[in-house]
Amino acid sequence: MIAYGCLAILIVYAAVISIKAYMQRKRVPTSEEVDEVLLTILNRGRDTK
Amino acid sequence: MNHKQPVQLKSYSITRYGYQKLRVCKHCKNFTMLSEDGCRYCDKNKLVSLDEHASSLVRHSHIKVLLIALLIAVAAVLFGDSTEQRLICGTIGLIVIVVLWRVQAMLRPQAVSRQLLELIKQEQQVIVNGVFRDWEAAIENWNKDKPLTYAMLREIATLMHNDTIRMQQLHMLDSFILRKDMDLELDPLLLRHFEPLLANYIGEVAKLKRELIRDRTLRYVLRHEHSILRLESGLAIMTAVVGASLRTKHYVASYAPLVRRYAFSLPKDRFLRLYRMLAEYPDHDWGGLQDEVYRIYQEKYRWDADFH
């Protein structure tokens, strides 16, 4: 029975990981967003333009 | 005495996104924007791009997940009461792991993009420190190697947008004899205030690389026209800029009053270009430019065969 218990845990674990990854695929930052965040970090509070 | 030196400038590699200029050392985790082979902090040859680093972090995290899944599958096999049960657990475990691996592979590009943003947010202070140290390294070469200093400042200025770094670049450029074959830039160097160094640089660029004179530069010279004219070479700068703006009808139409003010000083080839452009679009409203060009034509080029 422990073997099936482990198998169940494995299936649930794989399902949780897969669903989480699948859900997150909709919130993928674009390269432009990444650039914008980096520029904001590097130019915060300076005489930027 | 002429303080300008002939130099060979390192070519500047253009990346599609600014963050692609940033690299991280896989050993000491410091960031740099400079195109050096080895890491300045640990001397190891382990500098990689942020994309590569994010990709490697995702790969490690995926391997960790697969190892955990494998561990559970092995436990299921080991705890099996019979060979049949072990076989079932082993087969199902393997199928689950393969499915998990396929899902990871399928969603990997999205995971890398998320990891990239996460990495930048988490390491923001380290990134800022790294870029500032790059800046310091550039300034350390100020008197020793000016072309190198300029190349370093230009790399850093891809992500650091401030007038201080622009001024430092202009100081470097002012010490070089500029040539047509140099990889020059103009728009990123435009300041908010009037600066004679910038005005002189604009004048030189207008003569060497007309294609760099675009709307932002024209707006800058228009805004600071009176200050530029107070410079020794002010009129030459304005004339060169106007001459460079005659590349397209758009600039002539958008800055017609500016063109009109300096049309008289234009060299013959530029004036001829302007003359032909106006002749090509006689019905366009040039706002008095046509009258001025005609007046100059009558005064200077009436008998010139090139105009007929």
Short mmCIF file of C-alpha atoms in Angstrom, two decimals:
data_model
loop_
_atom_site.label_atom_id
_atom_site.label_comp_id
_atom_site.label_asym_id
_atom_site.label_seq_id
_atom_site.Cartn_x
_atom_site.Cartn_y
_atom_site.Cartn_z
CA MET A 1 0.00 0.00 0.00
CA ILE A 2 2.89 2.38 0.76
CA ALA A 3 4.05 1.94 -2.84
CA TYR A 4 0.67 3.16 -4.15
CA GLY A 5 0.78 6.00 -1.64
CA CYS A 6 4.15 7.08 -3.05
CA LEU A 7 2.74 6.78 -6.57
CA ALA A 8 -0.20 8.99 -5.62
CA ILE A 9 2.18 11.56 -4.13
CA LEU A 10 4.22 11.47 -7.34
CA ILE A 11 1.16 12.03 -9.52
CA VAL A 12 -0.09 14.89 -7.34
CA TYR A 13 3.40 16.44 -7.29
CA ALA A 14 3.71 16.24 -11.09
CA ALA A 15 0.19 17.61 -11.53
CA VAL A 16 0.83 20.57 -9.19
CA ILE A 17 4.12 21.42 -10.92
CA SER A 18 2.57 21.12 -14.40
CA ILE A 19 -0.57 23.13 -13.56
CA LYS A 20 1.53 25.85 -11.89
CA ALA A 21 3.81 26.09 -14.94
CA TYR A 22 0.80 26.08 -17.27
CA MET A 23 -0.96 28.84 -15.32
CA GLN A 24 2.19 30.99 -15.24
CA ARG A 25 2.66 30.78 -19.00
CA LYS A 26 0.03 33.49 -19.40
CA ARG A 27 2.07 35.97 -17.34
CA VAL A 28 5.25 35.90 -19.35
CA PRO A 29 7.15 39.20 -19.32
CA THR A 30 8.23 40.47 -22.72
CA SER A 31 11.82 41.52 -23.43
CA GLU A 32 10.62 45.14 -23.53
CA GLU A 33 9.24 44.79 -19.99
CA VAL A 34 12.49 43.25 -18.79
CA ASP A 35 14.39 46.16 -20.35
CA GLU A 36 12.08 48.70 -18.79
CA VAL A 37 12.49 47.19 -15.31
CA LEU A 38 16.28 47.17 -15.67
CA LEU A 39 16.36 50.77 -16.91
CA THR A 40 14.15 51.86 -14.02
CA ILE A 41 16.42 50.11 -11.51
CA LEU A 42 19.60 51.61 -12.96
CA ASN A 43 18.29 55.12 -13.42
CA ARG A 44 16.20 55.49 -10.29
CA GLY A 45 16.59 58.87 -8.63
CA ARG A 46 19.21 60.17 -11.03
CA ASP A 47 19.14 62.99 -13.56
CA THR A 48 17.66 60.70 -16.12
CA LYS A 49 15.93 61.45 -19.36
CA MET B 1 47.09 74.31 -30.41
CA ASN B 2 44.92 71.48 -31.59
CA HIS B 3 44.28 69.14 -28.67
CA LYS B 4 42.53 66.52 -30.79
CA GLN B 5 44.14 63.14 -31.36
CA PRO B 6 43.69 60.64 -34.19
CA VAL B 7 42.22 57.50 -32.65
CA GLN B 8 40.82 54.15 -33.62
CA LEU B 9 37.49 53.56 -31.91
CA LYS B 10 36.35 50.10 -30.96
CA SER B 11 33.20 49.14 -32.81
CA TYR B 12 30.06 49.16 -30.72
CA SER B 13 27.91 46.07 -30.86
CA ILE B 14 24.22 46.83 -30.99
CA THR B 15 21.92 44.52 -29.10
CA ARG B 16 18.20 44.36 -29.60
CA TYR B 17 17.53 44.95 -25.90
CA GLY B 18 19.59 46.87 -23.38
CA TYR B 19 19.65 44.04 -20.84
CA GLN B 20 21.55 41.92 -23.38
CA LYS B 21 24.57 44.14 -22.68
CA LEU B 22 24.68 42.94 -19.10
CA ARG B 23 26.65 39.84 -18.14
CA VAL B 24 26.99 37.97 -14.91
CA CYS B 25 29.88 35.94 -13.55
CA LYS B 26 28.73 32.41 -12.80
CA HIS B 27 31.44 32.13 -10.18
CA CYS B 28 31.19 35.29 -8.07
CA LYS B 29 27.73 36.46 -9.27
CA ASN B 30 28.89 40.00 -10.03
CA PHE B 31 27.42 41.89 -12.98
CA THR B 32 29.22 43.87 -15.66
CA MET B 33 28.41 45.70 -18.87
CA LEU B 34 31.96 45.79 -20.16
CA SER B 35 32.97 43.46 -22.94
CA GLU B 36 35.88 41.83 -21.14
CA ASP B 37 36.70 38.14 -21.41
CA GLY B 38 37.28 37.44 -17.74
CA CYS B 39 35.52 38.63 -14.62
CA ARG B 40 37.20 41.68 -13.06
CA TYR B 41 36.40 40.52 -9.54
CA CYS B 42 37.39 36.84 -9.51
CA ASP B 43 39.52 36.59 -12.69
CA LYS B 44 37.53 33.56 -13.81
CA ASN B 45 36.39 33.19 -17.40
CA LYS B 46 32.80 32.62 -16.41
CA LEU B 47 30.92 35.65 -17.70
CA VAL B 48 27.62 34.75 -19.31
CA SER B 49 24.71 36.77 -20.63
CA LEU B 50 21.59 37.21 -18.50
CA ASP B 51 19.65 35.03 -20.96
CA GLU B 52 22.15 32.22 -20.53
CA HIS B 53 22.19 32.63 -16.77
CA ALA B 54 18.39 32.63 -16.53
CA SER B 55 18.29 29.62 -18.80
CA SER B 56 20.79 27.77 -16.63
CA LEU B 57 18.82 28.63 -13.46
CA VAL B 58 15.66 27.25 -15.08
CA ARG B 59 17.51 24.11 -16.15
CA HIS B 60 18.75 23.54 -12.59
CA SER B 61 15.29 24.08 -11.16
CA HIS B 62 13.79 21.65 -13.71
CA ILE B 63 16.44 19.03 -12.93
CA LYS B 64 15.67 19.45 -9.21
CA VAL B 65 11.96 18.82 -9.85
CA LEU B 66 12.73 15.76 -11.99
CA LEU B 67 15.08 14.38 -9.33
CA ILE B 68 12.42 14.76 -6.63
CA ALA B 69 9.93 12.98 -8.91
CA LEU B 70 12.48 10.24 -9.56
CA LEU B 71 13.12 9.87 -5.84
CA ILE B 72 9.40 9.41 -5.14
CA ALA B 73 9.14 6.92 -8.02
CA VAL B 74 12.10 4.93 -6.69
CA ALA B 75 10.55 4.95 -3.20
CA ALA B 76 7.30 3.61 -4.71
CA VAL B 77 9.23 0.78 -6.39
CA LEU B 78 11.18 -0.03 -3.24
CA PHE B 79 8.06 -0.10 -1.07
CA GLY B 80 6.30 -2.44 -3.51
CA ASP B 81 5.04 -5.65 -1.83
CA SER B 82 5.33 -7.81 -4.92
CA THR B 83 7.15 -7.85 -8.24
CA GLU B 84 3.93 -7.01 -9.98
CA GLN B 85 3.36 -4.00 -7.73
CA ARG B 86 6.96 -2.86 -8.28
CA LEU B 87 6.53 -3.21 -12.02
CA ILE B 88 3.32 -1.16 -11.97
CA CYS B 89 4.91 1.54 -9.77
CA GLY B 90 8.03 1.62 -11.94
CA THR B 91 6.07 1.94 -15.19
CA ILE B 92 3.64 4.56 -13.93
CA GLY B 93 6.50 6.45 -12.23
CA LEU B 94 8.45 6.51 -15.48
CA ILE B 95 5.43 7.70 -17.47
CA VAL B 96 4.79 10.51 -14.96
CA ILE B 97 8.44 11.60 -15.08
CA VAL B 98 8.45 11.62 -18.90
CA VAL B 99 5.21 13.65 -18.97
CA LEU B 100 6.65 16.09 -16.43
CA TRP B 101 9.84 16.42 -18.48
CA ARG B 102 7.81 17.09 -21.66
CA VAL B 103 5.70 19.74 -19.91
CA GLN B 104 8.89 21.42 -18.63
CA ALA B 105 10.45 21.36 -22.10
CA MET B 106 7.28 22.77 -23.64
CA LEU B 107 7.01 25.68 -21.19
CA ARG B 108 10.75 26.32 -20.92
CA PRO B 109 10.94 29.58 -22.98
CA GLN B 110 8.24 31.16 -20.81
CA ALA B 111 9.99 29.96 -17.66
CA VAL B 112 13.26 31.51 -18.84
CA SER B 113 11.60 34.90 -19.47
CA ARG B 114 10.02 34.82 -16.00
CA GLN B 115 13.32 33.81 -14.45
CA LEU B 116 15.09 36.66 -16.24
CA LEU B 117 12.75 39.26 -14.77
CA GLU B 118 12.94 37.59 -11.37
CA LEU B 119 16.74 37.59 -11.52
CA ILE B 120 16.86 41.32 -12.30
CA LYS B 121 14.44 42.14 -9.49
CA GLN B 122 16.22 39.97 -6.94
CA GLU B 123 19.72 41.11 -7.85
CA GLN B 124 18.94 44.78 -8.46
CA GLN B 125 21.41 46.11 -5.89
CA VAL B 126 24.20 43.84 -7.17
CA ILE B 127 23.44 44.97 -10.74
CA VAL B 128 23.53 48.65 -9.75
CA ASN B 129 26.82 48.13 -7.88
CA GLY B 130 28.31 46.26 -10.85
CA VAL B 131 27.38 48.95 -13.36
CA PHE B 132 28.69 51.71 -11.08
CA ARG B 133 31.96 49.82 -10.68
CA ASP B 134 32.14 49.56 -14.50
CA TRP B 135 31.68 53.31 -14.63
CA GLU B 136 34.48 53.80 -12.11
CA ALA B 137 36.71 51.48 -14.14
CA ALA B 138 36.02 53.58 -17.24
CA ILE B 139 36.94 56.80 -15.43
CA GLU B 140 40.17 55.23 -14.13
CA ASN B 141 41.34 55.12 -17.77
CA TRP B 142 40.40 58.76 -18.38
CA ASN B 143 43.97 60.01 -18.86
CA LYS B 144 45.56 56.70 -19.82
CA ASP B 145 43.44 55.48 -22.71
CA LYS B 146 40.78 57.83 -24.00
CA PRO B 147 39.38 55.62 -26.81
CA LEU B 148 38.97 52.79 -24.30
CA THR B 149 37.30 55.13 -21.81
CA TYR B 150 34.91 56.29 -24.50
CA ALA B 151 34.14 52.71 -25.56
CA MET B 152 33.46 51.73 -21.94
CA LEU B 153 31.30 54.79 -21.30
CA ARG B 154 29.31 54.10 -24.44
CA GLU B 155 28.62 50.53 -23.33
CA ILE B 156 27.53 51.71 -19.87
CA ALA B 157 25.40 54.51 -21.34
CA THR B 158 23.25 51.86 -23.04
CA LEU B 159 21.59 51.33 -19.68
CA MET B 160 22.67 54.37 -17.65
CA HIS B 161 20.80 57.36 -18.95
CA ASN B 162 22.04 60.55 -17.37
CA ASP B 163 23.67 63.81 -18.40
CA THR B 164 26.86 63.08 -16.43
CA ILE B 165 27.77 60.08 -18.54
CA ARG B 166 26.75 61.93 -21.71
CA MET B 167 29.05 64.80 -20.76
CA GLN B 168 31.91 62.40 -20.10
CA GLN B 169 31.42 60.86 -23.54
CA LEU B 170 31.34 64.32 -25.12
CA HIS B 171 34.60 65.22 -23.37
CA MET B 172 36.18 62.10 -24.82
CA LEU B 173 34.79 62.75 -28.32
CA ASP B 174 36.05 66.33 -28.12
CA SER B 175 39.58 64.99 -27.76
CA PHE B 176 39.36 62.84 -30.91
CA ILE B 177 39.76 63.73 -34.55
CA LEU B 178 36.45 62.42 -35.85
CA ARG B 179 36.26 60.61 -39.16
CA LYS B 180 33.53 59.41 -41.47
CA ASP B 181 34.38 55.74 -40.90
CA MET B 182 33.94 55.98 -37.12
CA ASP B 183 30.99 54.35 -35.45
CA LEU B 184 29.46 57.54 -34.04
CA GLU B 185 26.13 58.26 -32.38
CA LEU B 186 24.21 61.42 -31.68
CA ASP B 187 20.69 60.98 -30.30
CA PRO B 188 21.79 59.22 -27.09
CA LEU B 189 24.22 62.07 -26.36
CA LEU B 190 21.68 64.88 -26.50
CA LEU B 191 21.49 66.81 -23.24
CA ARG B 192 18.65 68.76 -21.76
CA HIS B 193 20.68 71.95 -21.39
CA PHE B 194 22.89 73.86 -23.78
CA GLU B 195 26.47 72.62 -23.88
CA PRO B 196 29.14 74.01 -26.25
CA LEU B 197 30.85 70.60 -26.45
CA LEU B 198 27.64 69.05 -27.69
CA ALA B 199 27.01 71.89 -30.13
CA ASN B 200 30.50 71.48 -31.60
CA TYR B 201 30.02 67.72 -31.79
CA ILE B 202 26.68 68.18 -33.59
CA GLY B 203 28.44 70.46 -36.07
CA GLU B 204 31.10 67.82 -36.76
CA VAL B 205 28.59 65.00 -37.06
CA ALA B 206 26.48 67.10 -39.42
CA LYS B 207 29.46 67.24 -41.74
CA LEU B 208 30.62 63.63 -41.35
CA LYS B 209 27.43 61.64 -40.89
CA ARG B 210 24.43 63.54 -42.08
CA GLU B 211 22.14 60.58 -41.44
CA LEU B 212 22.61 61.08 -37.68
CA ILE B 213 20.90 64.47 -37.81
CA ARG B 214 17.33 63.59 -36.98
CA ASP B 215 14.32 65.21 -35.33
CA ARG B 216 15.74 65.20 -31.78
CA THR B 217 18.92 66.97 -32.88
CA LEU B 218 17.01 69.46 -34.96
CA ARG B 219 14.76 70.23 -32.00
CA TYR B 220 17.87 70.64 -29.82
CA VAL B 221 19.54 73.14 -32.16
CA LEU B 222 16.27 74.98 -32.61
CA ARG B 223 15.85 75.26 -28.84
CA HIS B 224 19.42 76.49 -28.32
CA GLU B 225 19.90 78.36 -31.59
CA HIS B 226 20.85 81.67 -29.94
CA SER B 227 23.39 80.04 -27.62
CA ILE B 228 24.92 78.12 -30.55
CA LEU B 229 25.23 81.30 -32.58
CA ARG B 230 27.19 82.90 -29.77
CA LEU B 231 29.90 80.25 -30.24
CA GLU B 232 32.88 81.02 -32.45
CA SER B 233 31.78 78.38 -34.96
CA GLY B 234 28.07 78.85 -34.26
CA LEU B 235 27.06 79.82 -37.78
CA ALA B 236 29.06 76.95 -39.27
CA ILE B 237 27.34 74.52 -36.89
CA MET B 238 23.86 75.78 -37.73
CA THR B 239 24.62 75.73 -41.45
CA ALA B 240 26.01 72.20 -41.28
CA VAL B 241 22.95 70.99 -39.37
CA VAL B 242 20.56 72.63 -41.81
CA GLY B 243 22.60 71.22 -44.69
CA ALA B 244 22.33 67.74 -43.18
CA SER B 245 18.59 68.14 -42.67
CA LEU B 246 18.06 68.53 -46.42
CA ARG B 247 18.18 64.75 -46.79
CA THR B 248 14.42 64.37 -46.80
CA LYS B 249 11.38 66.45 -47.55
CA HIS B 250 10.06 65.71 -44.05
CA TYR B 251 12.85 67.67 -42.34
CA VAL B 252 12.69 70.57 -44.77
CA ALA B 253 8.91 70.82 -44.36
CA SER B 254 9.01 70.41 -40.56
CA TYR B 255 11.86 72.88 -40.00
CA ALA B 256 11.23 75.27 -42.89
CA PRO B 257 11.78 78.47 -40.82
CA LEU B 258 15.13 77.11 -39.60
CA VAL B 259 16.16 76.13 -43.13
CA ARG B 260 15.11 79.56 -44.36
CA ARG B 261 17.33 81.34 -41.82
CA TYR B 262 20.47 79.47 -42.93
CA ALA B 263 19.77 78.87 -46.60
CA PHE B 264 22.02 81.75 -47.57
CA SER B 265 25.04 80.19 -45.82
CA LEU B 266 24.58 76.74 -47.35
CA PRO B 267 27.37 75.48 -49.60
CA LYS B 268 26.45 75.24 -53.25
CA ASP B 269 25.76 71.48 -53.32
CA ARG B 270 23.36 71.67 -50.35
CA PHE B 271 21.63 74.76 -51.71
CA LEU B 272 21.23 73.03 -55.07
CA ARG B 273 19.61 70.10 -53.29
CA LEU B 274 17.21 72.43 -51.52
CA TYR B 275 16.48 74.29 -54.73
CA ARG B 276 15.66 71.05 -56.56
CA MET B 277 13.53 69.74 -53.71
CA LEU B 278 11.40 72.89 -53.72
CA ALA B 279 11.14 72.75 -57.50
CA GLU B 280 9.96 69.16 -57.26
CA TYR B 281 7.07 70.10 -54.94
CA PRO B 282 5.97 73.53 -56.14
CA ASP B 283 2.48 73.20 -54.67
CA HIS B 284 3.62 72.36 -51.17
CA ASP B 285 3.29 75.06 -48.53
CA TRP B 286 6.91 75.73 -47.49
CA GLY B 287 6.02 78.79 -45.40
CA GLY B 288 8.05 81.44 -47.14
CA LEU B 289 11.04 79.20 -47.77
CA GLN B 290 10.43 79.21 -51.50
CA ASP B 291 10.67 83.03 -51.68
CA GLU B 292 13.93 83.05 -49.75
CA VAL B 293 15.44 80.27 -51.88
CA TYR B 294 14.41 82.08 -55.03
CA ARG B 295 15.96 85.31 -53.72
CA ILE B 296 19.27 83.50 -52.94
CA TYR B 297 19.16 81.82 -56.33
CA GLN B 298 18.78 85.19 -58.02
CA GLU B 299 21.57 86.68 -55.96
CA LYS B 300 24.16 83.88 -56.03
CA TYR B 301 23.40 81.22 -58.62
CA ARG B 302 21.41 82.89 -61.34
CA TRP B 303 24.10 82.29 -63.92
CA ASP B 304 25.18 78.92 -62.57
CA ALA B 305 24.71 76.16 -65.15
CA ASP B 306 24.04 73.51 -62.47
CA PHE B 307 20.76 75.20 -61.62
CA HIS B 308 19.37 74.94 -65.12
#
